[in-house]
Every structure is written in structure tokens, then in C-alpha cells.
XYZ file of C-alpha atoms in Angstrom:
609
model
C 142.454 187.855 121.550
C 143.328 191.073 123.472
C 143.685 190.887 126.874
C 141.257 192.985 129.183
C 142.112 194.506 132.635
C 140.658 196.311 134.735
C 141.011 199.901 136.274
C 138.902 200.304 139.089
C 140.570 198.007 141.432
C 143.762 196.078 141.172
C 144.081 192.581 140.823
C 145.879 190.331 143.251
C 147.323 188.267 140.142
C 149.200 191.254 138.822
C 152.512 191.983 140.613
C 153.189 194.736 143.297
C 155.098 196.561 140.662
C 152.634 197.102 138.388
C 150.611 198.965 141.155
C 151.281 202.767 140.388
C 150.721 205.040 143.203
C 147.414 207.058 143.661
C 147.755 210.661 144.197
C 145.010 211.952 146.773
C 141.334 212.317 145.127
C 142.458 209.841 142.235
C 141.721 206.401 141.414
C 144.871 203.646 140.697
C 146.875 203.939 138.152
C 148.435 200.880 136.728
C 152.125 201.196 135.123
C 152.505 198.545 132.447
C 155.947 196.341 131.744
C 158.543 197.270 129.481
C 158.468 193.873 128.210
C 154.703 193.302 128.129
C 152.671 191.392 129.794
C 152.555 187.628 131.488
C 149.730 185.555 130.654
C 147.924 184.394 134.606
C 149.032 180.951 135.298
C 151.889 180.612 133.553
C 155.733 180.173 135.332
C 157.573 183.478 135.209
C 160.499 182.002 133.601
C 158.397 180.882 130.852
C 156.215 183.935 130.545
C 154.793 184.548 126.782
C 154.817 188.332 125.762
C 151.843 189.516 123.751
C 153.223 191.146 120.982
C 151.181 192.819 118.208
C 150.181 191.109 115.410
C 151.512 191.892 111.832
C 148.599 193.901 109.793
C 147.264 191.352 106.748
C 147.586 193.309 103.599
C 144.409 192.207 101.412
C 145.927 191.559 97.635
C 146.089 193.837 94.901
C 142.824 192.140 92.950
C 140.747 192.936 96.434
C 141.922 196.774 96.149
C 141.393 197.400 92.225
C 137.795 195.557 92.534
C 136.372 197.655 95.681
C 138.284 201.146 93.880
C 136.769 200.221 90.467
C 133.364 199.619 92.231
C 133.310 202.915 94.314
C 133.663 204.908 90.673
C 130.973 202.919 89.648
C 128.640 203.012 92.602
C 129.095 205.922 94.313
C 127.278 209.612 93.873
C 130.140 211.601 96.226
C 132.919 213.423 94.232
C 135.251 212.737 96.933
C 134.649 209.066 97.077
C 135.517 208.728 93.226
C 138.752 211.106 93.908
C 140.219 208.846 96.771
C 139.465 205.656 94.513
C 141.314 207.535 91.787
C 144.487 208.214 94.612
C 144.463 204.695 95.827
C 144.692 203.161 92.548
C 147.391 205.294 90.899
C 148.993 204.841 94.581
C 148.963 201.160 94.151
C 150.013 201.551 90.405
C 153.174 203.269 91.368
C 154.586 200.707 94.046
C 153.806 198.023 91.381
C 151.214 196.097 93.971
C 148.733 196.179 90.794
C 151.372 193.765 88.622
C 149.265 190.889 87.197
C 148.202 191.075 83.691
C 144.596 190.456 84.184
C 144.337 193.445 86.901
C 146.338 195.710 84.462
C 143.882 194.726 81.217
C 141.089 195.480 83.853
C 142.350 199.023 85.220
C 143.330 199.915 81.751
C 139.865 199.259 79.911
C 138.207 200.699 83.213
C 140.007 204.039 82.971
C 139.998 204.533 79.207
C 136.430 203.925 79.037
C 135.848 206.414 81.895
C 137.830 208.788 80.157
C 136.159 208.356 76.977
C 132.691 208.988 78.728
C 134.185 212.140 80.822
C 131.635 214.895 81.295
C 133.224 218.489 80.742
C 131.002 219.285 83.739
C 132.573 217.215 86.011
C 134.944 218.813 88.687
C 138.284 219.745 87.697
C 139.969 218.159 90.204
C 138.415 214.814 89.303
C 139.237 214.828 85.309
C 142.858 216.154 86.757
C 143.466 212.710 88.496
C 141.924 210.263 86.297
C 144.446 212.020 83.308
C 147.158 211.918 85.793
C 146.405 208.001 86.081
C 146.148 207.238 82.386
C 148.795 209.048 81.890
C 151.028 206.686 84.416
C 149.727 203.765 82.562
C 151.312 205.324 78.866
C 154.273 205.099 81.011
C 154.343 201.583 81.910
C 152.725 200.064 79.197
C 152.681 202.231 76.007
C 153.434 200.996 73.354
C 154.786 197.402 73.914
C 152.005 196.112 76.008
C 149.444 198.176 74.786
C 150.025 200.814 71.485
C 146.578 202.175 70.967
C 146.163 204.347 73.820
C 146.184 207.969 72.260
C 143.977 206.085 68.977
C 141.458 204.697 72.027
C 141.561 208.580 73.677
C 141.611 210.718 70.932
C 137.963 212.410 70.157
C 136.089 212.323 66.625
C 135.640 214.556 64.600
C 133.816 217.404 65.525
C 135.463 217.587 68.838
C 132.993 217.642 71.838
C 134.038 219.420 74.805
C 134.418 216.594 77.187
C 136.044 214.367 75.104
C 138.704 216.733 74.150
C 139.227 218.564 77.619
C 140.056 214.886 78.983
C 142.513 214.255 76.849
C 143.924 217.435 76.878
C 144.143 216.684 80.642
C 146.216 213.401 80.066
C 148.359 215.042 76.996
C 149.837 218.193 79.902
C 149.383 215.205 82.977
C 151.850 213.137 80.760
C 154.100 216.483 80.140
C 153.969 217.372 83.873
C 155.242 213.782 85.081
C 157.156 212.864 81.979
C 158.213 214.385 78.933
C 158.814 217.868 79.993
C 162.939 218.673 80.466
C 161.826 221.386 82.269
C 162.178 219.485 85.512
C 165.086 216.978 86.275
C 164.421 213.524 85.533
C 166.316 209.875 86.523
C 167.986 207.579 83.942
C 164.825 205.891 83.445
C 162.543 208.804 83.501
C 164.480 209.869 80.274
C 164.208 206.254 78.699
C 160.684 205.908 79.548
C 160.231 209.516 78.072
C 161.711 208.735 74.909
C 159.730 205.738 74.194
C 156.980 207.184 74.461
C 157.787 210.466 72.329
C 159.675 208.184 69.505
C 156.135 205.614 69.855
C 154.076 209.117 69.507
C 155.749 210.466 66.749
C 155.497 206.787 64.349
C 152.026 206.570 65.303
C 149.847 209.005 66.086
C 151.108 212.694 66.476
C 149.563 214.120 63.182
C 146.092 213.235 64.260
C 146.759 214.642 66.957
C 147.970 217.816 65.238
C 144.695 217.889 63.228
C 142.500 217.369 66.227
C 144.338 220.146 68.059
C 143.422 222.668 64.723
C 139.928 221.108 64.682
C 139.157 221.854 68.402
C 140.642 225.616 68.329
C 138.818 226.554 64.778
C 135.168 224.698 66.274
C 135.252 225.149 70.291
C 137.224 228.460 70.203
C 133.467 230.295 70.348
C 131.348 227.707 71.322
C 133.982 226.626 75.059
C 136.262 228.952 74.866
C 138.247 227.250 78.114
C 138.355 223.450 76.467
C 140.166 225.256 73.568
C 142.468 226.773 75.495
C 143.277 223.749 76.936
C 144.045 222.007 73.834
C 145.910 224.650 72.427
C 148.049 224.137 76.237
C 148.818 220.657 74.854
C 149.702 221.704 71.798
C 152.267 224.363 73.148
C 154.071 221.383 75.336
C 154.385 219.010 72.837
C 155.542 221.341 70.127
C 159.141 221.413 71.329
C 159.926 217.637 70.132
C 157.129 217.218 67.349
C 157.633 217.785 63.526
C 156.966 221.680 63.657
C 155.087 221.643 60.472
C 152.260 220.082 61.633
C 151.694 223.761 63.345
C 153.727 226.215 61.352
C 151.869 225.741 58.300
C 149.889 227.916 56.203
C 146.251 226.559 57.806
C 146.846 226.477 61.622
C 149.357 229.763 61.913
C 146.608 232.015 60.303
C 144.016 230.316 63.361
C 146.076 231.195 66.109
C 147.384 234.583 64.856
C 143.398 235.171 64.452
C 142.509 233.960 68.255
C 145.497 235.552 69.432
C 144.322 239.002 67.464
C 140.781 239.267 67.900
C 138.996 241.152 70.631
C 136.097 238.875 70.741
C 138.475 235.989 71.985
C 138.785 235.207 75.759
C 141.416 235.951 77.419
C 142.595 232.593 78.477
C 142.327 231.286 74.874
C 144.410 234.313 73.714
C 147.401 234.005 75.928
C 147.019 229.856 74.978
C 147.129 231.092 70.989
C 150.105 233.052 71.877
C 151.634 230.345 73.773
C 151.366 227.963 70.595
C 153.047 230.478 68.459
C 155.912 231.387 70.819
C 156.592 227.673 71.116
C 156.443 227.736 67.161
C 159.127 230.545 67.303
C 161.573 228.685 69.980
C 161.557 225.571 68.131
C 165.340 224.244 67.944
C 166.677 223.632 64.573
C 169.877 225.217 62.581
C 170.000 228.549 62.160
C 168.827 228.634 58.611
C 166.357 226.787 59.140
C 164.798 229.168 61.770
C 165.239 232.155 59.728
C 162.919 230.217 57.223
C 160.841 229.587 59.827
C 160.818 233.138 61.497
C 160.622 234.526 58.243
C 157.147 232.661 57.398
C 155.782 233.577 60.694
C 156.347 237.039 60.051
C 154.501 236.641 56.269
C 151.810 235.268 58.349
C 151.373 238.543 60.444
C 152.745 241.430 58.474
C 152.132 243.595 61.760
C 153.988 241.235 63.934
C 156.357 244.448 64.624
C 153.164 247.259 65.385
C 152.791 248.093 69.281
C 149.687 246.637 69.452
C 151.303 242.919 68.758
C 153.541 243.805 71.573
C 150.789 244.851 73.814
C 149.071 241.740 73.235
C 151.525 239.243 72.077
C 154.270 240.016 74.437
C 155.506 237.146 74.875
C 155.803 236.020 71.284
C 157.437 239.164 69.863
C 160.171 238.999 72.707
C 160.517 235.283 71.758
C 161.002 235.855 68.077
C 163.258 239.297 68.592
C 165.616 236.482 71.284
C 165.710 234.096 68.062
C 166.559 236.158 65.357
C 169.135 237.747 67.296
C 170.682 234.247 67.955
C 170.529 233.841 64.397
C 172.479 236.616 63.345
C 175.470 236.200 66.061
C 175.782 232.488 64.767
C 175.348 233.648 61.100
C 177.129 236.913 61.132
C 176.568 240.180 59.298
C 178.352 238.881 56.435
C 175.841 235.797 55.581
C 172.738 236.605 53.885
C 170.894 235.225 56.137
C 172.034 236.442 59.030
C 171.569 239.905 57.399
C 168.019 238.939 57.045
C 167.857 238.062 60.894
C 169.008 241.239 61.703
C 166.319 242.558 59.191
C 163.488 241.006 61.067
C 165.028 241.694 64.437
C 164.467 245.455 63.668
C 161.616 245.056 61.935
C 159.787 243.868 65.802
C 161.614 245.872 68.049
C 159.245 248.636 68.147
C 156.727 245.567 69.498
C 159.253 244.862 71.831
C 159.747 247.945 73.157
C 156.293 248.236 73.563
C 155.961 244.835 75.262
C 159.244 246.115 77.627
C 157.253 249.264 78.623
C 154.283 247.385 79.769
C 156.240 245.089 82.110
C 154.138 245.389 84.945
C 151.596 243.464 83.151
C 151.257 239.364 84.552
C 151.787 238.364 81.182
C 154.759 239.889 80.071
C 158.222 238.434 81.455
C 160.686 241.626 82.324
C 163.439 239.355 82.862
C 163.042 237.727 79.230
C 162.514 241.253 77.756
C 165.817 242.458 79.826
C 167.995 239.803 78.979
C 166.881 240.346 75.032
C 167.478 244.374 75.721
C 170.846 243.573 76.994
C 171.858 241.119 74.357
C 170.858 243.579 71.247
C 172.996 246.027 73.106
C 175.991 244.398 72.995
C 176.054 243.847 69.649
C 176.340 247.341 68.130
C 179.904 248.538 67.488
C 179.437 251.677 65.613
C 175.607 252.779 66.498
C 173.888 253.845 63.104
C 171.456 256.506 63.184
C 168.610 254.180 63.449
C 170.297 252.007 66.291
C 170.743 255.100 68.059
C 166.822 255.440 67.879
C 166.616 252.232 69.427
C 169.140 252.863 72.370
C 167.120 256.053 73.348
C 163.875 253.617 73.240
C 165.915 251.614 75.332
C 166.884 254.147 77.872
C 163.041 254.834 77.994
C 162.479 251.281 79.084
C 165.711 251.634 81.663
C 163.850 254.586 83.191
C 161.024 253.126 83.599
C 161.687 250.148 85.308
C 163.827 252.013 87.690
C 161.097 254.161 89.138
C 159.813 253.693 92.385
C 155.849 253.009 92.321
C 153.687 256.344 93.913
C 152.202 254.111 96.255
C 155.341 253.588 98.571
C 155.778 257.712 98.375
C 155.141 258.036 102.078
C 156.517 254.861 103.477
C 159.667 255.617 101.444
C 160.001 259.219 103.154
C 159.946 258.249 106.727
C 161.151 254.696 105.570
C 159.275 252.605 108.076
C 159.347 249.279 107.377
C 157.309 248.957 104.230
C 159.709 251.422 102.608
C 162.732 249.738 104.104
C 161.513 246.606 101.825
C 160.109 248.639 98.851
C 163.636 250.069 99.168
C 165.439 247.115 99.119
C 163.478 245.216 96.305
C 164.088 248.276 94.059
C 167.948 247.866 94.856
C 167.749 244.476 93.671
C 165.869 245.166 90.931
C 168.176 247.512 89.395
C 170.916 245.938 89.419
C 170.314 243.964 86.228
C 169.093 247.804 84.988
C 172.397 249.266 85.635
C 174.365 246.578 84.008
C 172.349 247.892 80.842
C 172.679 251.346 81.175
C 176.355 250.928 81.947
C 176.393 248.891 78.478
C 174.702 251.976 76.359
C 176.597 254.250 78.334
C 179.977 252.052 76.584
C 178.117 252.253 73.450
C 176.894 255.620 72.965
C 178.066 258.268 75.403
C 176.830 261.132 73.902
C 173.361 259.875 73.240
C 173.133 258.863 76.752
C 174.418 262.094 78.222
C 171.446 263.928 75.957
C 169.003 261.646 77.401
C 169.736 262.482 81.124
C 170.400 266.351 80.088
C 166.533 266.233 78.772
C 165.169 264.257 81.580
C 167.146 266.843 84.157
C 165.883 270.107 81.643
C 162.414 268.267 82.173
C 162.358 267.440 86.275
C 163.743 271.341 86.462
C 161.206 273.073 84.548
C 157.955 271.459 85.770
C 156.534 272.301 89.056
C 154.896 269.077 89.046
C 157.342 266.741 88.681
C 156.914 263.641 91.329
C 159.176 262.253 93.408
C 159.560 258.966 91.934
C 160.455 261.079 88.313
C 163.340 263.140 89.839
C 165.003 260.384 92.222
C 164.969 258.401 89.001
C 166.790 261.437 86.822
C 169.141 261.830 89.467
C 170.190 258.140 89.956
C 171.178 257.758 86.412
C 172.663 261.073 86.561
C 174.951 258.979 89.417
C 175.350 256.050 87.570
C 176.339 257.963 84.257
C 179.282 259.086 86.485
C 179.900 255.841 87.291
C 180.468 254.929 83.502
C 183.306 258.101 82.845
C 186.665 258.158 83.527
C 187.777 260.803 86.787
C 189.809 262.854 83.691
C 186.151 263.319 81.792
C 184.477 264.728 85.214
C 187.159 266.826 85.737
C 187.187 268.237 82.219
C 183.557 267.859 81.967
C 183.884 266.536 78.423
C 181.098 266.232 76.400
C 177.897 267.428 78.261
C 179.011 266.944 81.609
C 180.210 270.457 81.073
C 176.505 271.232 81.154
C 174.951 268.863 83.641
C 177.128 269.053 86.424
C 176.493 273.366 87.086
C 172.232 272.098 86.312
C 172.911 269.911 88.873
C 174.429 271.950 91.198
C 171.865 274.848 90.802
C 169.285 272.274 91.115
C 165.943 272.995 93.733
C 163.425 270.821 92.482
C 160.390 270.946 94.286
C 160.127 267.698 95.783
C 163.429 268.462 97.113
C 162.035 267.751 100.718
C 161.510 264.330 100.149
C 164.264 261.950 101.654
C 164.452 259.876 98.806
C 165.424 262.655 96.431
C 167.603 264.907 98.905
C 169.833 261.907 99.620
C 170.442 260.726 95.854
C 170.784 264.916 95.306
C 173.740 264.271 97.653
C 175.271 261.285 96.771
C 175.130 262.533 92.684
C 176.914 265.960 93.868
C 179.594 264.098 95.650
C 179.800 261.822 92.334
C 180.874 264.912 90.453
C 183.348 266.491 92.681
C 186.306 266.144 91.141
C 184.759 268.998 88.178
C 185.440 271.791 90.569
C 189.315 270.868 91.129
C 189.464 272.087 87.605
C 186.243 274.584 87.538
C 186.479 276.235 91.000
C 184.127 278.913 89.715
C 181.351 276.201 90.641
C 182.745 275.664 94.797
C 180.082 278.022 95.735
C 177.394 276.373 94.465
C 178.812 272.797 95.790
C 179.199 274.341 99.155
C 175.737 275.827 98.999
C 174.556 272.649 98.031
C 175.783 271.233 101.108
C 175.435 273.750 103.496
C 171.754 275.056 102.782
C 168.498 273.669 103.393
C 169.305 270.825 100.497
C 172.121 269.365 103.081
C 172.812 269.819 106.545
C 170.125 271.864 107.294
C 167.489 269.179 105.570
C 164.359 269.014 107.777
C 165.356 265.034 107.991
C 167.573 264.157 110.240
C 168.975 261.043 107.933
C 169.823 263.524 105.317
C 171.439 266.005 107.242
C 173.871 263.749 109.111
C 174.603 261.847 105.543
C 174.930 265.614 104.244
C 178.083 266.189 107.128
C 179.480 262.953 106.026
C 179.787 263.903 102.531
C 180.554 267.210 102.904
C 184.005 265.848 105.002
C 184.523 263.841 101.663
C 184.306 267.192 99.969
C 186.670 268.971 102.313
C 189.254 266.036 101.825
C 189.445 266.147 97.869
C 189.525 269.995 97.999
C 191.079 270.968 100.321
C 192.955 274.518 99.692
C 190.201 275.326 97.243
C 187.738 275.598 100.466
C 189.902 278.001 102.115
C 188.551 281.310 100.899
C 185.067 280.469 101.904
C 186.052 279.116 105.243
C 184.660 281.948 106.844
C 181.170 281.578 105.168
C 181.423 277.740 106.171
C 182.115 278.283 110.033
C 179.029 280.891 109.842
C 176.691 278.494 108.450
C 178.023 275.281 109.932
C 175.700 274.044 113.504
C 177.611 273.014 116.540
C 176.877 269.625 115.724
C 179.074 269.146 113.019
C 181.766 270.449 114.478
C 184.488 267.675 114.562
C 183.535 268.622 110.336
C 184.403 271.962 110.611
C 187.636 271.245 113.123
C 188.838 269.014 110.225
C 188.721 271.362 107.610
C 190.345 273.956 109.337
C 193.420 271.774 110.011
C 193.162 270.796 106.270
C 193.121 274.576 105.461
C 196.335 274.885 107.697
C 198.407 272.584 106.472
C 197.603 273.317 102.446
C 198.333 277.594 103.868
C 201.712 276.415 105.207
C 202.524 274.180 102.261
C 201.974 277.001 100.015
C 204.031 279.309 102.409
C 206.884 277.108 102.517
């Protein structure tokens, strides 16, 4: 029994030592042993220490019996979820082990599942499948094999029947079969028991039952359908794929996925189905066979409407058949074919890569795809060269800033600073591309950025965000040519680089699109050491309101910097306007001007000499 004491006033039993001292206005304060406490009476060599006493666990039966008995008995959600936690805590440390207790849980829970209500809470069907779904693990199929036969619904499916065991198919995925996560040595053994078990026994009723509930619930519960179809989509990856790419249940979900009376949810879940259809792995033969019957299913599978709403399938199926052809080869028939249905969707995928910004529609996938169909092309045909200025499109897009962050970007307080820095990550996988069609096709490219530049310059309402985005792959173009092609200004750069320095757009003002202004004319540079009819205009570029004298201060210092850079490389060439430059140039920058005069020196008494 515990020992009492009191508080108020010490006992004379207890030991001086125990006594703490009061402070003033405050009662006595005991300070207890480190070692505990001596029982009264008793020697104090041979003093017992009351320790506390080890907590009795009640056995497992005790636990399942009151859990089992709360589901039954009580009204409160919350009560019935905590049950639910306890048992498939106790199920999980093995302290529910005996035979009998497992034959009891089991027939508890699959009768409980069987009776699930679709208007029960979410939450609630969510941990009842996550606890069936622990008990496939442990038992199915050696000590019991008719779980999925006991769970699966009639036919017609009912809506609570079939959202349940939806629930446990994707609970089962989550915490087993998926390889999307990693899993131990025997998380992989348990999972392929239980797929190879599936697969013997019951996975084309299941298959039918999935087809069933998405041609009878897709109007009547639009949500348990897309749930099903969710299943589906997760278990298609290791099932036979044609139990769903056949000629019954490809036509249903190209339908759902199609039709504007479908929900939304039940759409993206129809697309889902189909893109898993399309990523199934097999040999490459095979999956032009496959790819080829999906796109006989759907003749416009390429349109831009199926890449507005099918996104993610289209740039599935345009990665596949390009993996095709590379393993196939141009030679093969079939990998002719690939590259015959590869075309045959891109204008869905460009259309799909344009529309990025929408949730559903994965820019990285779409990139990566971009970037992969790039570097195949050797010799652009006309019609490739179509696609590469579709292409550039998409490039341009993505680069530009949004209009929102127009202000913050132009005083670049802190929101811009991050808007700023997020675009500069952003591009980077953008300029690996552009550099690629740059490689590819250099002259289609330089036409591109001579009609965006024709475009920014003639239109008094071009935006900020359209302009810094001409002139940044303007830069980046120079990054892709050799120094001999600027300085010859082969091709069109014999063209662009004068329109650029002429250039006074009228957004000029903003710091975004003065600073990239700068940093493009300093790209270029090296053109006037063989054009030095154009040093005016650089030097005007530099000098007037476009550079030093910018009304922002960030500008007009990086405008000095630059401008030394341009009095290093040219030196001599600067020396019959230096008269014009010391006029212009503000006391500020004089250490600038200082430098180029000794530069000027030195080339006058090189030349003398």
C-alpha cells in the first residue's frame, strides 16, 4: 500500500535531514531520499526501500474482447476509431498470437467490413481497411485463402461494399505491395506471396468487379468509382494487363475520362487507369502492340483537347513509345511504328506542356519527355523542325516570370528575392533544353528569338515578364555559339545583335529587364571587335538612361561594372569616343573612366612605337 505523509507539520519519526528549510511566509517543505524511504520501526541497517511496482499487463484475449465490444456497443465515432488503433497496435507487436483470438479478430473485422456503410466517416472505413489489410499480410493465404472471395461485393456493386474494399485493396498497396517506397527482406517476401496468391486465385474477379463498379456507380456515386478505379490503377503494374487493356474496359475509361458530364475526381481516376495501362513493363514489342491498341481505342488520342484533359496519359504514352524506338531503332519496323505514334501525340503533348501550371499536369515528366525527343534528332526534317519551334514555345513559357511578382521583382524586396530565386532554379532544367535545340537546329532557333525580339520591339504593350524572357534567351543563345560566330555574326546574329543594341523597349525602366538588357549586351561584345561601326550604339547603351544613368541604383552600378568589362576587351577601339565618354560619365564612376584612359594610353603608345 502507498505510504502517506504528511505536510503540515513534520514528524518526529522522520530524520532531521529530511526537514527542508521554510522560507519566510511558507509552510515546510520536506526533501525526500535519494534512496527512498525507511519503513517506521524498522533498524536502519535493515531499512526496506519502497520501490514501484511493475505495471500487470492484462493478456491479449482481455484486450481483443473489450476492443471488439466497444465496436459493438458504442454510438461515438471516436470510440470505434481508438478500438480500431489498439487492435491493429496489438496485431503488429504479435501480443494477439493465439489461434482462437486470430479466428475471432478475423471473422469480427471481415464481417464489419462486409456490413460497412458508405456513410460512415472516412477516417473510420480508412482504419478498419488498414487492419484487414495487416491481417492479408500475416495470414493470407496459408492460414486463411478466402479473404478477397469473403470481401469482394456481388454483383451489382453497392457503394459501401465496394468503397470498403477499395479501401483495403490501396491500404494493402500503401503498407505492402507498392515498390514505390523501400521495403525490408521480408516486406518483399510477404509482398510476393500475397501478389503470386492474388494472381492464382482471385485477380480476374476482381478485374470484372472493378469494370462493373465504374460502368454502374460512375453516375449513380461518382466518388466510390473513383475509388475503385484508384485500386485498379495500383494493382495494374503486376497484374495480367489484359484484364484492363481489352476491347470492353478501355472504351469505359476512355468514355469517363472524355465526357463532360463525368466528375472530376472520377476523370483524373479514368486517366490514372489508362496511364498505368500505358506504363505497363513488358518487351518492347509487346508495348508497341499494346500502345498501338490504345491508340485504335481513341483515334484522337493526339488532338489538344486529349492533352488538355488527359495530360498525364498522353505524356505517359509519348515517354513509352519513345523508349520503344531507341531500344528498337529506326531500322526495325516496329520501332518505325513507335516513332509513328510518338508524332502522331505530340501535338497533345505540347498542349499538355503549355498548360503546366495546371495541378494535374507534371512539368517535370513533360520536360524530361521534351528533352529526351530532342536528343534524338540528328538531321531535323521539316516536320521535326515544326516540333522544335513548338518546343521553344513551351521553353518560353515556362521561363516567364508570373505578373503577379511585377512589383516585388522591381524593388526586389523579399518576395521578389524568392520569386527570383525559384525562377533561377527553375530554369535551369529549361536551359539545358534550349541549349540542346540550340545544338540541333541553330538557325531555327536564331529565327525564333529574331521574331520574339521583332515582336517585344514593335508593340507598345509588351509586359515585362515578355521582354526579360526574349532577352534571356537572347543571352543564353550566346551562350550556345562559339566567340568566332559572335564576332562574325554568322547566321542571324548579324541581325540581332545591332536590334539589340538599338533596343528601347518600353518597359525598359523595370529592373528586371534593364539588368538582363545589360548582361545580353555584354554577351555580344566581342561583334564590335570586328563591326566597330556598332561601338556607338554599345557605348550609348551603356552610357544613357538604359545604363549608368538607370533611375535604379542596382542597375546603374551593375551598368559601371560592365561597362569596365567593355573597356577591357576593346580597348583602342574606345579611344575616339573617349571624349564623348568623359562628358557623359558622373563623378562616381570615375576609378571607370581613370581605367580607360590608361587603357587608351598604353594601346596610343603601342601603336606609336
Amino acid at each position: 500500500p502507498p505510504l502517506s505523509l504528511p505536510v503540515s507539520a513534520p514528524s518526529t519519526q522522520i530524520p532531521p535531514r529530511l526537514h527542508g528549510r521554510p522560507r519566510a511566509g511558507h509552510p515546510a517543505r520536506l526533501r525526500l531520499p535519494r534512496r527512498g524511504l525507511r519503513l517506521p520501526g524498522r533498524p536502519r541497517g535493515g531499512a526496506r526501500l519502497l520501490r514501484p511496482r511493475p505495471r500487470r499487463e492484462s493478456p491479449p484475449s482481455s484486450l481483443l474482447r473489450l476492443c471488439l465490444s466497444g465496436l459493438a456497443s458504442s454510438p461515438h465515432a471516436h470510440v470505434h476509431f481508438w478500438c480500431l488503433q489498439s487492435l491493429h497496435d496489438a496485431l503488429l507487436r504479435r501480443r494477439i498470437a493465439l489461434p482462437d483470438d486470430l479466428a475471432l479478430l478475423r471473422s469480427s473485422l471481415l464481417s464489419l467490413a462486409s456490413a460497412s456503410n458508405a456513410a460512415s466517416p472516412p477516417f473510420l472505413r480508412n482504419k478498419l481497411a488498414q487492419l484487414v489489410a495487416l491481417l492479408v499480410r500475416l495470414d493470407y493465404p496459408h492460414v486463411y485463402p478466402s479473404y478477397f472471395l469473403d470481401l469482394l461485393p456481388p454483383s451489382p456493386p453497392q457503394s459501401g461494399p465496394t468503397d470498403m474494399f477499395a479501401r483495403v485493396l490501396i491500404s494493402l498497396d500503401d503498407d505492402l505491395l507498392s515498390q514505390d517506397y523501400p521495403r525490408n527482406a521480408d516486406e518483399t517476401a510477404d509482398a510476393c506471396r500475397v501478389k503470386d496468391a492474388m494472381r492464382a486465385q482471385c485477380v480476374p474477379q476482381i478485374a470484372r468487379h472493378w469494370h462493373d463498379a465504374a460502368a454502374t456507380l460512375g453516375a449513380a456515386d461518382p466518388p466510390t468509382a473513383a475509388v475503385a478505379l484508384d485500386a485498379a490503377r495500383r494493382c495494374i503494374s503486376w497484374i495480367d494487363v489484359a484484364l484492363v487493356a481489352n476491347d470492353v474496359f478501355v472504351p469505359l475509361l476512355f468514355d469517363i475520362a472524355l465526357s463532360p458530364a463525368s466528375a472530376a475526381p472520377l476523370a483524373a481516376a479514368a486517366v490514372g487507369c489508362l496511364s498505368a495501362v500505358a506504363a505497363k513493363r513488358m518487351d518492347a514489342r509487346a508495348k508497341v502492340a499494346l500502345l498501338r491498341s490504345l491508340l485504335s481505342a481513341q483515334q484522337g488520342l493526339g488532338s489538344p483537347d486529349s492533352g488538355l484533359k488527359m495530360a498525364s496519359l498522353v505524356t505517359t504514352y509519348a515517354v513509352e513509345a519513345l523508349a520503344c524506338y531507341r531500344k528498337l531503332g529506326p531500322s526495325d519496323a516496329d520501332g518505325a511504328a513507335a516513332l509513328e505514334m510518338l508524332e502522331e501525340v505530340l501535338p497533345a503533348v505540347f498542349s499538355a506542356a503549355e498548360s503546366c501550371y495546371e495541378e494535374d499536369v507534371d512539368s517535370g515528366s513533360v520536360l524530361e519527355f521534351l528533352a529526351g525527343y530532342v536528343s534524338t534528332m540528328k538531321a531535323p526534317s521539316e516536320k521535326q523542325l515544326g516540333h522544335l519551334g513548338r518546343i521553344l514555345e513551351v521553353v518560353r513559357q515556362q521561363m516567364t516570370y508570373d505578373p503577379v511578382y511585377r512589383v516585388h521583382l522591381d524593388v526586389l524586396d523579399k518576395i521578389g528575392k524568392e520569386e527570383e530565386d525559384m525562377m533561377a532554379e527553375q530554369r535551369k532544367d529549361l536551359v539545358a533544353l534550349f541549349r540542346n535545340i540550340c545544338r540541333v537546329a541553330p538557325a531555327a532557333t536564331q529565327q525564333f528569338i529574331k521574331g520574339l525580339i521583332v515582336t517585344a520591339l514593335s508593340s507598345a504593350e509588351a509586359t515585362v515578364e515578355d521582354v526579360e524572357v526574349t532577352l534571356t534567351l537572347l543571352y543564353r543563345l550566346g551562350e550556345a555559339v562559339s566567340e568566332e560566330e559572335i564576332r562574325t555574326g554568322s547566321g542571324l546574329l548579324g541581325e540581332l545583335v545591332p536590334m539589340l543594341l538599338s533596343a528601347r523597349f518600353s518597359c525598359h525602366s523595370h529592373r528586371l529587364v534593364a539588368l538582363v538588357y545589360l548582361e545580353t549586351v555584354t554577351r555580344y561584345i566581342k561583334f564590335m571587335q570586328e563591326n566597330v561601326q556598332y561601338v556607338p550604339h554599345l557605348l550609348a547603351a551603356f552610357l544613357d538612361e538604359r545604363g549608368i544613368h538607370h533611375q535604379n541604383s542596382h542597375v546603374s552600378r551593375r551598368a559601371g561594372y560592365l561597362f569596365m568589362k567593355a573597356v577591357k576587351l576593346l580597348k583602342a577601339k574606345l579611344v575616339p569616343y573617349l571624349d564623348t565618354i568623359l562628358q557623359v560619365f558622373p563623378c562616381p564612376f570615375f576609378r571607370y573612366t581613370h581605367h580607360l584612359v590608361y587603357c587608351a594610353r598604353s594601346e596610343a603608345v603601342l601603336f606609336v612605337s
